[in-house]
mmCIF file of C-alpha atoms in Angstrom:
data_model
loop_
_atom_site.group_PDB
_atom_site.id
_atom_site.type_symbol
_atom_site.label_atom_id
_atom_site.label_comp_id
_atom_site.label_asym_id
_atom_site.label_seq_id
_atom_site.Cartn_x
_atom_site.Cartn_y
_atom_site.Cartn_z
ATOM 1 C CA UNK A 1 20.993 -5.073 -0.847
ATOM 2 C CA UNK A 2 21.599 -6.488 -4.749
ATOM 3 C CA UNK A 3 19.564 -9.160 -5.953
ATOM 4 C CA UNK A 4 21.733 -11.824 -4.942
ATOM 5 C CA UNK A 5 21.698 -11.105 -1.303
ATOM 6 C CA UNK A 6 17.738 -10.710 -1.756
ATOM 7 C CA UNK A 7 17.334 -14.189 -3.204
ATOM 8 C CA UNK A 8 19.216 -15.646 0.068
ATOM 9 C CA UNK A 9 16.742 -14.249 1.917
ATOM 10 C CA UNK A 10 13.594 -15.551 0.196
ATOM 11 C CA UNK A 11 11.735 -18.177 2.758
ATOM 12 C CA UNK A 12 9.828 -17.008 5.666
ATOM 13 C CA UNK A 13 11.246 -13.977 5.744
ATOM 14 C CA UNK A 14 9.553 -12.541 2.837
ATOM 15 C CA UNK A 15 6.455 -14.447 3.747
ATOM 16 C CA UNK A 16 5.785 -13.627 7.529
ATOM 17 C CA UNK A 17 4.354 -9.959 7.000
ATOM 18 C CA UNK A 18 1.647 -12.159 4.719
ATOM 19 C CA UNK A 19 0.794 -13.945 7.445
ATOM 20 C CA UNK A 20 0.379 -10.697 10.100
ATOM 21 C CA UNK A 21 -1.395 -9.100 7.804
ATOM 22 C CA UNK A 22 -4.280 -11.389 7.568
ATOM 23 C CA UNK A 23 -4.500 -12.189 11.426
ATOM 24 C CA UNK A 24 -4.645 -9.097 12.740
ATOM 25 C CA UNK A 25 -6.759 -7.430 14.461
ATOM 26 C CA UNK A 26 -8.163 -4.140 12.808
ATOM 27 C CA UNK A 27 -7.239 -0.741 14.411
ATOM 28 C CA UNK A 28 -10.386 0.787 16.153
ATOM 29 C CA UNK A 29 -9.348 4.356 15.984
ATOM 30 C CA UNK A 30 -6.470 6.544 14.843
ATOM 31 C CA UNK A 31 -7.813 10.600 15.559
ATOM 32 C CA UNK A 32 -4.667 12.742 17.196
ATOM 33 C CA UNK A 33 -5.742 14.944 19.049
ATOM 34 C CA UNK A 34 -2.764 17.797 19.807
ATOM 35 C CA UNK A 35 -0.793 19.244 16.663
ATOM 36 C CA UNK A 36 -1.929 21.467 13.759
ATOM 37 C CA UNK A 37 -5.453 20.982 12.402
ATOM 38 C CA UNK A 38 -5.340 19.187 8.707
ATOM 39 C CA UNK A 39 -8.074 20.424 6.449
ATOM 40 C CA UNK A 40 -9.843 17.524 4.583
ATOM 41 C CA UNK A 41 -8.985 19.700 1.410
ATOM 42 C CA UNK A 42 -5.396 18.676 1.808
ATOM 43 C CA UNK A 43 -5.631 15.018 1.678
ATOM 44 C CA UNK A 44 -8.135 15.531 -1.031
ATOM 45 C CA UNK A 45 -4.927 17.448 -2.758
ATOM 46 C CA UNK A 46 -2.234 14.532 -1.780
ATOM 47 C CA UNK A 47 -4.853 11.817 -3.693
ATOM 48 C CA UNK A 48 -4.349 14.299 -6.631
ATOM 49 C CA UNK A 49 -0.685 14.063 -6.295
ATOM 50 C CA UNK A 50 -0.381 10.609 -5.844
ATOM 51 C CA UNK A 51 -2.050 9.600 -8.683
ATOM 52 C CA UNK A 52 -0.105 12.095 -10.583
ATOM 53 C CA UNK A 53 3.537 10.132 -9.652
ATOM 54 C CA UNK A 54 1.574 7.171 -10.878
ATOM 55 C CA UNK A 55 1.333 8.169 -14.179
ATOM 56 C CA UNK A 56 4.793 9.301 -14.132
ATOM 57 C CA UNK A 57 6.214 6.129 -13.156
ATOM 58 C CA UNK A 58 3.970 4.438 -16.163
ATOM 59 C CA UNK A 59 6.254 6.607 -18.103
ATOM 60 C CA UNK A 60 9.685 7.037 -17.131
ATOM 61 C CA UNK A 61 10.095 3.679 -15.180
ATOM 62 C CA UNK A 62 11.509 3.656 -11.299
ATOM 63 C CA UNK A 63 14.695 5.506 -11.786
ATOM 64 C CA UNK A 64 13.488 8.804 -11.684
ATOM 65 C CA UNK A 65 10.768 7.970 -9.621
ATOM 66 C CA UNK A 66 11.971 7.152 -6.282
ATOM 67 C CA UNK A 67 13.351 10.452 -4.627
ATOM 68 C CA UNK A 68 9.940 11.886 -6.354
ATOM 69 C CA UNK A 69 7.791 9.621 -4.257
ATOM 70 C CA UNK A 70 10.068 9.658 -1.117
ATOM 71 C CA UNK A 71 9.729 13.319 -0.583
ATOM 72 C CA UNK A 72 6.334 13.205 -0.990
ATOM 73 C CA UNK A 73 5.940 10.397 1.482
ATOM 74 C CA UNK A 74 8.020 12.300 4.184
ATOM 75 C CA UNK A 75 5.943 15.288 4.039
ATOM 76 C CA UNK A 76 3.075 12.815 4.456
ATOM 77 C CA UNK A 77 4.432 11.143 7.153
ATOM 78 C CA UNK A 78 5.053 14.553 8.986
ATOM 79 C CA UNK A 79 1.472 15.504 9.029
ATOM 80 C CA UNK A 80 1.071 11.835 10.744
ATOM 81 C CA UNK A 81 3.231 12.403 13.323
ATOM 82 C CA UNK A 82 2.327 16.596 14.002
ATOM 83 C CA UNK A 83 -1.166 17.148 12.886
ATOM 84 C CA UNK A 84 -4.390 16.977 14.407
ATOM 85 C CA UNK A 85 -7.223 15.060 12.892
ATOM 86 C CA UNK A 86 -10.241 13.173 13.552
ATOM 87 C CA UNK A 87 -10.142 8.728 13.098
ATOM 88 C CA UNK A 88 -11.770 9.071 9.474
ATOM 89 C CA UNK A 89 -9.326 11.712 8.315
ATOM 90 C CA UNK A 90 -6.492 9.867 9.842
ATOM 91 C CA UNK A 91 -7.544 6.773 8.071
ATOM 92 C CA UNK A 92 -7.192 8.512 4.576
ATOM 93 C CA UNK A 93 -3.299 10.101 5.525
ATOM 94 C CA UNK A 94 -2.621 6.161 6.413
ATOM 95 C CA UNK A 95 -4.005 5.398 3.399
ATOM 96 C CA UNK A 96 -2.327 7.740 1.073
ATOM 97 C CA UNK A 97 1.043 6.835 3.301
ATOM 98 C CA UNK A 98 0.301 3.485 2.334
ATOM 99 C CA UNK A 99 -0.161 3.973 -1.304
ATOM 100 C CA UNK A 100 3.157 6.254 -1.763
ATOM 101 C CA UNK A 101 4.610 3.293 -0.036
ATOM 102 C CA UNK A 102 3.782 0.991 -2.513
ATOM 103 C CA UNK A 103 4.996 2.936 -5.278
ATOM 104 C CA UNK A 104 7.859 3.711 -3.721
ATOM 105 C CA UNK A 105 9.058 -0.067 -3.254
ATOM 106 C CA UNK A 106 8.154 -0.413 -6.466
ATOM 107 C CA UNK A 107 10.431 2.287 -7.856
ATOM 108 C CA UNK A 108 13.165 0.486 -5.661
ATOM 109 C CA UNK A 109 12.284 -2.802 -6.944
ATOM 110 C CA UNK A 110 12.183 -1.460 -10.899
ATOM 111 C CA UNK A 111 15.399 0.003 -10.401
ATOM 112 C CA UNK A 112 16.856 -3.213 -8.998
ATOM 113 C CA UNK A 113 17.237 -2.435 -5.192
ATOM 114 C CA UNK A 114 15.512 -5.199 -4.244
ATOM 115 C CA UNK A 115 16.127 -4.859 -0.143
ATOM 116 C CA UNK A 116 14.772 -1.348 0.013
ATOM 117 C CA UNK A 117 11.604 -2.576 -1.927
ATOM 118 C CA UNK A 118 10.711 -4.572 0.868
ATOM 119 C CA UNK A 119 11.499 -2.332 3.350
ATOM 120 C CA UNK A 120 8.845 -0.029 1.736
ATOM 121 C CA UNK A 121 6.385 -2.502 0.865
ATOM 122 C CA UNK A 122 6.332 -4.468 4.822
ATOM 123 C CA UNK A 123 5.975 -0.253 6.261
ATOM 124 C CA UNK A 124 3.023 -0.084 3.299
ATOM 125 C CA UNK A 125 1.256 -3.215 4.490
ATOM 126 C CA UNK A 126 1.234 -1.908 7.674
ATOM 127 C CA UNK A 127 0.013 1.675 6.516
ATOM 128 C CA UNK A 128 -2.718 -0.137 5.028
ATOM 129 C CA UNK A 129 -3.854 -2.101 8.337
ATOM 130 C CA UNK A 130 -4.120 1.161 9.774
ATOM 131 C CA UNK A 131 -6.488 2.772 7.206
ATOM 132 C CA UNK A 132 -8.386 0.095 6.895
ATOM 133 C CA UNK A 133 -8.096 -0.690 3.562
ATOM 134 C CA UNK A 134 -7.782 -4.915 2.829
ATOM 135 C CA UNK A 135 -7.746 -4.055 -1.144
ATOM 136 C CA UNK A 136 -4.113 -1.983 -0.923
ATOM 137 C CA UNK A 137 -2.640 -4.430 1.647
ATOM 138 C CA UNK A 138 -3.624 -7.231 -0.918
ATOM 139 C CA UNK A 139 -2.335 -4.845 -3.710
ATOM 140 C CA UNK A 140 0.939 -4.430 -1.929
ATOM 141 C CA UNK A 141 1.241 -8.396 -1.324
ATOM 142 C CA UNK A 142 0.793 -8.708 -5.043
ATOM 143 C CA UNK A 143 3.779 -6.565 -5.626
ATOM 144 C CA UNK A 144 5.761 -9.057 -2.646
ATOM 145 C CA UNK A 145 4.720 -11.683 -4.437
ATOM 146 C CA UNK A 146 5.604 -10.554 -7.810
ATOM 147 C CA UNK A 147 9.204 -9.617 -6.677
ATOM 148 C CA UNK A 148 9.546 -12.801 -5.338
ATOM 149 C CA UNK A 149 8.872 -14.677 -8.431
ATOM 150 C CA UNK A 150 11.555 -12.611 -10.277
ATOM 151 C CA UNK A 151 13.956 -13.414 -7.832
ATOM 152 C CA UNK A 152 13.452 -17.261 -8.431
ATOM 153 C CA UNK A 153 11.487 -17.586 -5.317
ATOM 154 C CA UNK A 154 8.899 -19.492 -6.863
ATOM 155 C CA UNK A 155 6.702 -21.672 -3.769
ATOM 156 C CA UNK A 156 7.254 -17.852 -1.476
ATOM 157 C CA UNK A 157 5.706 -15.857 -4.497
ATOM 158 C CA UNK A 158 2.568 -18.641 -4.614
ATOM 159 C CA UNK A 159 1.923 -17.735 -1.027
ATOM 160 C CA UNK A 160 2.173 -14.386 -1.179
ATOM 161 C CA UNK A 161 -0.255 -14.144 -4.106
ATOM 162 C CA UNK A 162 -2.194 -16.205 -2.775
ATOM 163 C CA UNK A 163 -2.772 -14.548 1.008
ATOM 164 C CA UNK A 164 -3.643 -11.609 -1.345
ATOM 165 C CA UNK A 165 -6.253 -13.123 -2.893
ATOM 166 C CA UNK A 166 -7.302 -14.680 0.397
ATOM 167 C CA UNK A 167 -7.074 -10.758 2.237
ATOM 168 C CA UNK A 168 -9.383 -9.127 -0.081
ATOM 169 C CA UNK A 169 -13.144 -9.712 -0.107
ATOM 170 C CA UNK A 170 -14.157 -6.975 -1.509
ATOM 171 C CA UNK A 171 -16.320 -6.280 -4.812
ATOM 172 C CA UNK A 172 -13.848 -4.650 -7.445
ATOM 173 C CA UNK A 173 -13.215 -6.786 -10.531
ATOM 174 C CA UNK A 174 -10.247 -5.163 -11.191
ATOM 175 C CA UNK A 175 -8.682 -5.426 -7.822
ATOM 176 C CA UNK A 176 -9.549 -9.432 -7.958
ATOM 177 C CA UNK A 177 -7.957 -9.108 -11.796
ATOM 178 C CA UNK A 178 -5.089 -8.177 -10.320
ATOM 179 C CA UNK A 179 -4.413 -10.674 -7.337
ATOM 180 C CA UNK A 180 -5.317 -13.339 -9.512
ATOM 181 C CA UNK A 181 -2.829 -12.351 -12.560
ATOM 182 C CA UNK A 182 0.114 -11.872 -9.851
ATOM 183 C CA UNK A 183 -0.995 -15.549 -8.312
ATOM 184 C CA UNK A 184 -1.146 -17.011 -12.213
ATOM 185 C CA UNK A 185 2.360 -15.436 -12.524
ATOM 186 C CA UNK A 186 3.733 -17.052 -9.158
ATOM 187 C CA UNK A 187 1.826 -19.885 -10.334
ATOM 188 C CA UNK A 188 3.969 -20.331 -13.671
ATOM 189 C CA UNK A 189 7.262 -19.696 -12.341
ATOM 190 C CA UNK A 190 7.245 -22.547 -9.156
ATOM 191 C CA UNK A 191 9.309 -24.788 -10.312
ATOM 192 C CA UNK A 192 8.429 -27.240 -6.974
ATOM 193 C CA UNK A 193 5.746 -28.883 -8.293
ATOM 194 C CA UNK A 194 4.985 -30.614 -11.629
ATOM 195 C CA UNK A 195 4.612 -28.960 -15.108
ATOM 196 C CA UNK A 196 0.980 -30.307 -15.375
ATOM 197 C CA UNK A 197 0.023 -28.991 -12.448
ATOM 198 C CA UNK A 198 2.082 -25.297 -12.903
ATOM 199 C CA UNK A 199 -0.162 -25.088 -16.082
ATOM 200 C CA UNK A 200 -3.399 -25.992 -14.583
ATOM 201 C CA UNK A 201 -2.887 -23.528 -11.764
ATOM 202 C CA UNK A 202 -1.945 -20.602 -14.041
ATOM 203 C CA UNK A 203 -4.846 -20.700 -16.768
ATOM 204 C CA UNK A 204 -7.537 -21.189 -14.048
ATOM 205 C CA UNK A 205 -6.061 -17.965 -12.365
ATOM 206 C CA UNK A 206 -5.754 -15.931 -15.839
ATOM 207 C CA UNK A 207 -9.593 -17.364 -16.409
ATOM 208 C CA UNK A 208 -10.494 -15.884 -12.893
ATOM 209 C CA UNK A 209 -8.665 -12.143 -14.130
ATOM 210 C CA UNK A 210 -10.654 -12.367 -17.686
ATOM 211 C CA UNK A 211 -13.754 -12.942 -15.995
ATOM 212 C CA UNK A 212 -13.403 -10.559 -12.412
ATOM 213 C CA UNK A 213 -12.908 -8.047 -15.510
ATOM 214 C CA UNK A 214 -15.619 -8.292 -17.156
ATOM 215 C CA UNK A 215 -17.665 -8.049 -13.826
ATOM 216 C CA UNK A 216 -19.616 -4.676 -13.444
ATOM 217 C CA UNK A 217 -18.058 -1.884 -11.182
ATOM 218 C CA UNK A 218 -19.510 -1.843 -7.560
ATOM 219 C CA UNK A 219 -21.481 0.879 -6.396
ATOM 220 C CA UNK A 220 -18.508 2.600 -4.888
ATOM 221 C CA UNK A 221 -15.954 2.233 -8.109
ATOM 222 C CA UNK A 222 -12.900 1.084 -8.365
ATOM 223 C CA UNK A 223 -9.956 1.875 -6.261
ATOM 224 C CA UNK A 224 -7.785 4.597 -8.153
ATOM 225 C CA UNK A 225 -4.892 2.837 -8.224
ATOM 226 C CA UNK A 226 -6.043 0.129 -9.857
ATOM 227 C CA UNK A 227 -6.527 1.777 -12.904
ATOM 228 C CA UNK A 228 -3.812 0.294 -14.723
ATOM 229 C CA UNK A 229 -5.241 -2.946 -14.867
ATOM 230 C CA UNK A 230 -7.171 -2.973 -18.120
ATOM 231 C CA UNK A 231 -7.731 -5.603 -21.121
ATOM 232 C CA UNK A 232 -4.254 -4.754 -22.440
ATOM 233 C CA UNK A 233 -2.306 -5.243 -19.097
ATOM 234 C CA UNK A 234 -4.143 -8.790 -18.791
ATOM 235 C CA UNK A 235 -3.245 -10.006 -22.300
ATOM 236 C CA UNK A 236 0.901 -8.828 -21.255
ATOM 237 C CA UNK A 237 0.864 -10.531 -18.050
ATOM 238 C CA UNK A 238 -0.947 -13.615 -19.407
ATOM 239 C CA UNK A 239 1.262 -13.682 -22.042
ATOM 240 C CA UNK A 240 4.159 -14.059 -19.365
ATOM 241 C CA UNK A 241 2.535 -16.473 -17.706
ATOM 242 C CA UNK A 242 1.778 -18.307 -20.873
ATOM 243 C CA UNK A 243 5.780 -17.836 -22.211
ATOM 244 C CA UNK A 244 6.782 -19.269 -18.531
ATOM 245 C CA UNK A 245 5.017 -22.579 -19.235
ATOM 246 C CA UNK A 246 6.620 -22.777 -22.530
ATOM 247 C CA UNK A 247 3.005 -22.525 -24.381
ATOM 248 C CA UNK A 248 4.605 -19.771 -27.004
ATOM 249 C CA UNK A 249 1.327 -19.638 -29.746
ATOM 250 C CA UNK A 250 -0.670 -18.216 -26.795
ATOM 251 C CA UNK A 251 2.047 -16.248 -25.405
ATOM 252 C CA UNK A 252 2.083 -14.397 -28.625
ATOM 253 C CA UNK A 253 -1.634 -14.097 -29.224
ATOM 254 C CA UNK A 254 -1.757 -12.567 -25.761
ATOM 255 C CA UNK A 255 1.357 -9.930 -25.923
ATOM 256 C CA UNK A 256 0.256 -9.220 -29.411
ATOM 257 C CA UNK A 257 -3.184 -7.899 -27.946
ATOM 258 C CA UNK A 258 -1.671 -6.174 -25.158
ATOM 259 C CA UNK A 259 0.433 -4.056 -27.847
ATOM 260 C CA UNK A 260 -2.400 -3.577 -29.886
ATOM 261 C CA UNK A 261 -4.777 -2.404 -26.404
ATOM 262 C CA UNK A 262 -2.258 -0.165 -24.710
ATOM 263 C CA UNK A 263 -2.459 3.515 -24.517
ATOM 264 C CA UNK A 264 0.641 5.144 -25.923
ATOM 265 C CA UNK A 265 1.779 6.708 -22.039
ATOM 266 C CA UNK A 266 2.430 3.282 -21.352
ATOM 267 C CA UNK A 267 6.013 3.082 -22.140
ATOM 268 C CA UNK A 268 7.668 0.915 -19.743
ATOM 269 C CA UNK A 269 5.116 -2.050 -20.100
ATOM 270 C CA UNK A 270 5.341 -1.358 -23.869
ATOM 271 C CA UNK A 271 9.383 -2.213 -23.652
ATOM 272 C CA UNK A 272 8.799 -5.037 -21.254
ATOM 273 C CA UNK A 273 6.079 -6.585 -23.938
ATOM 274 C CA UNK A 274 8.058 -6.233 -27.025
ATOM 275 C CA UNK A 275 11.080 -8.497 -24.860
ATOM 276 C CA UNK A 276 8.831 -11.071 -23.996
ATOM 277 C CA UNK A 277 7.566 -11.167 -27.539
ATOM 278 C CA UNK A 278 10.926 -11.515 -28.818
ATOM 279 C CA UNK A 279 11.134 -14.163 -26.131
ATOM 280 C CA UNK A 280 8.430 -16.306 -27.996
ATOM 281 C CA UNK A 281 10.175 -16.196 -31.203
ATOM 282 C CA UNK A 282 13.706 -17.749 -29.877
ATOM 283 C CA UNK A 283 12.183 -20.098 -27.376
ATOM 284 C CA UNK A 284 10.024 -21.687 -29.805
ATOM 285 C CA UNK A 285 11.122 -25.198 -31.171
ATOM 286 C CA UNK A 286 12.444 -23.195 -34.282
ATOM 287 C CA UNK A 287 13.541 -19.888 -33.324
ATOM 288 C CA UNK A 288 12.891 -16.748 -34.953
ATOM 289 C CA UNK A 289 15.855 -15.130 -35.265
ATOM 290 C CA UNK A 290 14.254 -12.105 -37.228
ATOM 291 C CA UNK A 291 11.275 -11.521 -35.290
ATOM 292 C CA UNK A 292 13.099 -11.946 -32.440
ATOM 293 C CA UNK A 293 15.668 -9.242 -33.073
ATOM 294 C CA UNK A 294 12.856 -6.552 -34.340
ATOM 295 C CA UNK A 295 11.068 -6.925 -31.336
ATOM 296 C CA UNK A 296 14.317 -6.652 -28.994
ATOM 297 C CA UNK A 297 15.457 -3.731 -31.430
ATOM 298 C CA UNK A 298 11.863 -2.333 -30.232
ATOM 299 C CA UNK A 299 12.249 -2.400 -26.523
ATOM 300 C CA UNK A 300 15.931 -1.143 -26.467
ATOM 301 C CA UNK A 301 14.721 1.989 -28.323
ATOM 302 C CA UNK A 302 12.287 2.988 -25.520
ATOM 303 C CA UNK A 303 15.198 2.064 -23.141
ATOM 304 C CA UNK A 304 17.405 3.866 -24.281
ATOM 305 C CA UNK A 305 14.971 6.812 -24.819
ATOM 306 C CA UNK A 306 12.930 8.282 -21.837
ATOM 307 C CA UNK A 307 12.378 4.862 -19.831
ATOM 308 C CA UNK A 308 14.861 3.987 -16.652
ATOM 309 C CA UNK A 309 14.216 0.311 -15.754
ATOM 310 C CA UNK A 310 16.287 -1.706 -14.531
ATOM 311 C CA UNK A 311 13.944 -4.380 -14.319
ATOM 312 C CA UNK A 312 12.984 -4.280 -18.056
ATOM 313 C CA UNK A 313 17.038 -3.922 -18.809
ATOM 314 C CA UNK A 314 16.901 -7.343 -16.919
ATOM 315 C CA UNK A 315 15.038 -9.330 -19.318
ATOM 316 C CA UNK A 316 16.856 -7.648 -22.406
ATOM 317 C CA UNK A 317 19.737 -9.027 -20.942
ATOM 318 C CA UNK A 318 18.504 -12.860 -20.544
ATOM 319 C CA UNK A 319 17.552 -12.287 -24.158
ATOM 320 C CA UNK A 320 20.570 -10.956 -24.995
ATOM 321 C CA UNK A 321 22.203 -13.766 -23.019
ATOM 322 C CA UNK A 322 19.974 -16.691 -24.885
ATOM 323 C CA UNK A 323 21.027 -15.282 -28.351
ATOM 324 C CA UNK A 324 24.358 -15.768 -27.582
ATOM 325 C CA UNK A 325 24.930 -19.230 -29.565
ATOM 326 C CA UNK A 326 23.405 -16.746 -32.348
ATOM 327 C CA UNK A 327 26.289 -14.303 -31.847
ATOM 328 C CA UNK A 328 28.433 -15.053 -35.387
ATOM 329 C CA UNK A 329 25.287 -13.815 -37.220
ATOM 330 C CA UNK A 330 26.093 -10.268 -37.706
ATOM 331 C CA UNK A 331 22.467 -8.661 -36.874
ATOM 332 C CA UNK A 332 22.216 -10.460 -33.568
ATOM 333 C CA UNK A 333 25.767 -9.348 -32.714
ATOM 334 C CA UNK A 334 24.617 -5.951 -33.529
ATOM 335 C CA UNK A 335 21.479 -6.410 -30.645
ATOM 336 C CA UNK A 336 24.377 -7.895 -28.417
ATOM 337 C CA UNK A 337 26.606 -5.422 -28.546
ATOM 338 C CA UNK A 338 23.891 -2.926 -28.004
ATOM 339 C CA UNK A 339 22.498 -4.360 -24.966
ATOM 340 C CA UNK A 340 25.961 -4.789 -23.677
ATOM 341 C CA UNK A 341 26.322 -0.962 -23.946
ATOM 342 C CA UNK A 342 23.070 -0.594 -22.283
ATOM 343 C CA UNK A 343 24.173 -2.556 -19.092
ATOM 344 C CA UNK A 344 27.529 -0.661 -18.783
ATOM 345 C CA UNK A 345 26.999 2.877 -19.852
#
């Protein structure tokens, strides 16, 4: 499914697994008791390699990724189905299942195939019910709600992030950093209520991230995948949110520090904050053509280097498509022609 056929679907259809999710029931138990034995060790070495395709997919981007993660998740959904182990040990395979599920939609979803992303991400919520575990299913509705915003789906994506932020109670600031950054990003891009309004919702949300961050861990730590939400990956996505309701000063303070923060492995997010700096510069009341054009120059180096992203070619494009009344100038025609390339290699 292409993104076009995705955004005819956005409605209840994207929104319904939101609802299930937070009405029912919990799963009592989940032991199986005929098949091969599992050794805890082994689940203890899967958590390893999980968070090991991670850290790969903070560097390469979702086109590499995918087929990675995918074999990995079949092998962990055959101990599911053939091995024998007790409810708490069979709450931590659903749990890893659901956490290689979540990457892998969003490998599908950074490399543009948008239908398999939710395939992934509904099988992840329900991996997640099974385990247990309300701060992944809220993680994973993040990611829903995120995709939905890209595809223009802007009231959907609101109540996605916002059942997220309703499904988790528990005590990790950075979990709560991150459903409330994905519900100030829904927040800025629904275009079905006023502008006033859009604004008000999205800097009381990015308020809520800055302060769930600065919230002392809980006694049992943070969830490990949630370590990518840090200081600089709040200042990018509230400089989105800030460039979506057109306040560009702030925008730019904000992606500026989340340049300045990241760590270097980070090479993806770094592309995707360089566009949406350049983004500042030409959407401002007098654009920037020179700013703009060294910080698109920027990102298109890392994507043509070691980074596959569809998602982050995406907004290079829009840029690339906003610069067009620019085109007779002979540097921006130079960018153009080099995105262009990039699109159809």
């Amino acid at each position: 499914m292409d993104r076009r056929s995705f955004v005819a679907l956005v409605g209840t259809a994207i929104t319904s697994p939101a609802h299930e999710w937070l009405i029912a029931h919990p799963i009592t138990r989940l032991a199986q008791a005929t098949g091969t034995a599992i050794p805890a060790g082994v689940v203890d070495h899967l958590d390893g390699i999980t968070d090991h395709l991670r850290r790969m997919d903070d560097q390469v981007g979702g086109g590499p990724m995918l087929r990675l993660v995918h074999e990995q998740l079949r092998y962990v959904t055959t101990l599911l189905r053939n091995g024998r182990y007790d409810d708490s040990l069979g709450r931590r395979l659903h749990a890893v299942a659901a956490e290689l599920l979540r990457l892998a939609g969003f490998a599908a979803f950074d490399s543009g195939r948008h239908g398999l992303a939710q395939w992934y991400w509904d099988a992840g919520l329900r991996a997640a019910h099974a385990a247990g575990d309300s701060a992944l299913g809220a993680n994973i509705l993040g990611f829903k709600s995120c995709q939905a915003k890209d595809a223009g789906g802007g009231r959907e994506a609101v109540v996605l992030a916002n059942s997220a932020r309703l499904g988790y109670s528990g005590a990790s600031g950075q979990v709560t950093a991150i459903l409330a950054l994905r519900a100030a990003e829904a927040a800025a891009n629904d275009r079905t209520t006023t502008s006033g309004h859009r604004a008000s919702q999205t800097r009381h949300a990015i308020d809520d991230a800055f302060n769930a961050l600065d919230d002392p861990p809980p006694a049992t730590g943070h969830p490990a995948w949630a370590y990518w939400m840090d200081p600089a990956q709040a200042h990018a996505q509230a400089g989105y949110c800030y460039l979506r309701i057109g306040e560009h000063a702030k925008a730019r303070t904000e992606l500026r520090a989340a340049l300045r923060l990241q760590d270097k492995e980070y090479s993806r997010e770094g592309a995707l904050r360089h566009v949406l700096l350049a983004t500042t510069y030409l959407q401002q009341t007098q654009p920037d053509l020179e700013h703009t054009l060294a910080h698109a120059h920027q990102a298109a180096d890392a994507l043509t280097g070691h980074v596959d992203s569809a998602r982050c070619r995406g907004h290079l494009d829009r840029l690339a498509k906003d610069l067009q009344p620019y085109r007779r100038t002979t540097k921006v025609q130079e960018l153009l022609d080099r995105s262009r390339a990039m699109s159809n290699p």
